[in-house]
Amino acid sequence: MSMARAAEPPGVAAGINQIEGYLLLQTERDAARERARRLTARLDWLTSAQRAEVERLYLQDQLAVTEQTLRKVVRRCEELRAEYQEVYRTLRRRLLLVCLLGAATLAGGFAAALTVR
């Protein structure tokens, strides 16, 4: 999610994601349809009905592959998000610990300096 997207209300971001997904699917559907036409164009011995059936089956197969691929990508993105969130939490805890130790050291140093006087 981009910085601009992160600042939007959740409903708006989800709506934009749905539109992007729809447009991506339509683009892939058009590309698969074109690949099917190119394939059947080389098979000049097919009848019109056979050509239409081969194109339909090819399109159906290509969209199933696309859906499967997108599901794998989404699953991997979710895994990476979880991994990165855990790393971020760990780093944040370490930074807090370093800041607390630094503050304690400074306070101890000031206390020691005040008692020496």
Short mmCIF file of C-alpha atoms in Angstrom, two decimals:
data_model
loop_
_atom_site.label_atom_id
_atom_site.label_comp_id
_atom_site.label_asym_id
_atom_site.label_seq_id
_atom_site.Cartn_x
_atom_site.Cartn_y
_atom_site.Cartn_z
CA MET A 1 0.00 0.00 0.00
CA SER A 2 1.46 3.36 -0.95
CA MET A 3 1.85 6.27 1.46
CA ALA A 4 -1.01 8.13 -0.23
CA ARG A 5 -3.18 5.03 0.00
CA ALA A 6 -2.34 4.60 3.70
CA ALA A 7 -3.71 8.09 4.45
CA GLU A 8 -7.09 7.33 2.88
CA PRO A 9 -10.03 6.02 4.90
CA PRO A 10 -10.13 2.19 4.89
CA GLY A 11 -13.33 2.08 2.83
CA VAL A 12 -11.83 4.24 0.09
CA ALA A 13 -8.62 2.17 -0.04
CA ALA A 14 -10.63 -1.06 -0.22
CA GLY A 15 -12.78 0.37 -3.01
CA ILE A 16 -9.72 1.44 -4.98
CA ASN A 17 -8.20 -2.02 -4.49
CA GLN A 18 -11.39 -3.63 -5.83
CA ILE A 19 -11.38 -1.38 -8.89
CA GLU A 20 -7.70 -2.12 -9.53
CA GLY A 21 -8.40 -5.86 -9.19
CA TYR A 22 -11.33 -5.64 -11.59
CA LEU A 23 -9.27 -3.72 -14.15
CA LEU A 24 -6.40 -6.19 -13.80
CA LEU A 25 -8.77 -9.09 -14.38
CA GLN A 26 -10.33 -7.41 -17.41
CA THR A 27 -6.89 -6.73 -18.87
CA GLU A 28 -5.89 -10.36 -18.38
CA ARG A 29 -9.19 -11.56 -19.84
CA ASP A 30 -8.63 -9.42 -22.95
CA ALA A 31 -5.04 -10.65 -23.31
CA ALA A 32 -6.11 -14.29 -22.91
CA ARG A 33 -8.87 -13.80 -25.46
CA GLU A 34 -6.31 -12.37 -27.91
CA ARG A 35 -3.95 -15.31 -27.28
CA ALA A 36 -6.84 -17.70 -27.95
CA ARG A 37 -7.62 -15.93 -31.24
CA ARG A 38 -3.98 -16.10 -32.33
CA LEU A 39 -3.90 -19.81 -31.50
CA THR A 40 -7.05 -20.67 -33.42
CA ALA A 41 -5.99 -18.48 -36.35
CA ARG A 42 -3.10 -20.92 -36.94
CA LEU A 43 -5.54 -23.82 -36.96
CA ASP A 44 -7.23 -22.97 -40.24
CA TRP A 45 -8.82 -26.41 -40.51
CA LEU A 46 -11.19 -25.72 -37.57
CA THR A 47 -14.82 -24.99 -38.28
CA SER A 48 -16.29 -21.81 -36.82
CA ALA A 49 -17.97 -23.78 -34.03
CA GLN A 50 -14.76 -25.65 -33.24
CA ARG A 51 -12.76 -22.41 -33.26
CA ALA A 52 -15.23 -20.80 -30.84
CA GLU A 53 -15.07 -23.87 -28.55
CA VAL A 54 -11.25 -23.96 -28.55
CA GLU A 55 -11.16 -20.21 -27.80
CA ARG A 56 -13.67 -20.64 -24.97
CA LEU A 57 -11.74 -23.54 -23.42
CA TYR A 58 -8.41 -21.74 -23.79
CA LEU A 59 -9.84 -18.60 -22.19
CA GLN A 60 -11.33 -20.63 -19.34
CA ASP A 61 -7.99 -22.37 -18.73
CA GLN A 62 -5.99 -19.14 -18.86
CA LEU A 63 -8.31 -17.39 -16.41
CA ALA A 64 -8.06 -20.35 -14.01
CA VAL A 65 -4.26 -20.14 -14.19
CA THR A 66 -4.41 -16.37 -13.61
CA GLU A 67 -6.70 -16.79 -10.61
CA GLN A 68 -4.43 -19.48 -9.14
CA THR A 69 -1.36 -17.30 -9.65
CA LEU A 70 -3.01 -14.25 -8.09
CA ARG A 71 -4.11 -16.29 -5.07
CA LYS A 72 -0.50 -17.44 -4.59
CA VAL A 73 0.73 -13.85 -4.86
CA VAL A 74 -1.86 -12.63 -2.34
CA ARG A 75 -0.96 -15.43 0.07
CA ARG A 76 2.75 -14.60 -0.23
CA CYS A 77 2.06 -10.88 0.26
CA GLU A 78 0.16 -11.69 3.45
CA GLU A 79 3.04 -13.87 4.67
CA LEU A 80 5.55 -11.11 3.95
CA ARG A 81 3.38 -8.51 5.67
CA ALA A 82 3.22 -10.68 8.79
CA GLU A 83 6.99 -11.26 8.70
CA TYR A 84 7.74 -7.55 8.26
CA GLN A 85 5.31 -6.57 11.00
CA GLU A 86 7.06 -8.95 13.39
CA VAL A 87 10.48 -7.56 12.43
CA TYR A 88 9.13 -4.02 12.92
CA ARG A 89 7.76 -4.90 16.38
CA THR A 90 11.10 -6.46 17.36
CA LEU A 91 13.04 -3.41 16.17
CA ARG A 92 10.65 -1.08 17.95
CA ARG A 93 11.08 -3.01 21.22
CA ARG A 94 14.86 -2.93 20.84
CA LEU A 95 14.83 0.81 20.15
CA LEU A 96 12.64 1.41 23.19
CA LEU A 97 15.01 -0.68 25.31
CA VAL A 98 18.05 1.25 24.03
CA CYS A 99 16.29 4.57 24.74
CA LEU A 100 15.37 3.44 28.25
CA LEU A 101 18.89 2.22 28.93
CA GLY A 102 20.30 5.46 27.56
CA ALA A 103 17.95 7.51 29.72
CA ALA A 104 18.83 5.40 32.78
CA THR A 105 22.53 5.84 32.05
CA LEU A 106 22.11 9.60 31.70
CA ALA A 107 20.07 9.78 34.87
CA GLY A 108 22.71 7.72 36.68
CA GLY A 109 25.43 9.98 35.33
CA PHE A 110 23.59 13.10 36.46
CA ALA A 111 22.92 11.56 39.86
CA ALA A 112 26.59 10.66 40.22
CA ALA A 113 27.65 14.14 39.11
CA LEU A 114 25.29 15.74 41.63
CA THR A 115 26.52 13.58 44.51
CA VAL A 116 30.19 14.30 43.73
CA ARG A 117 29.65 18.04 44.24
#
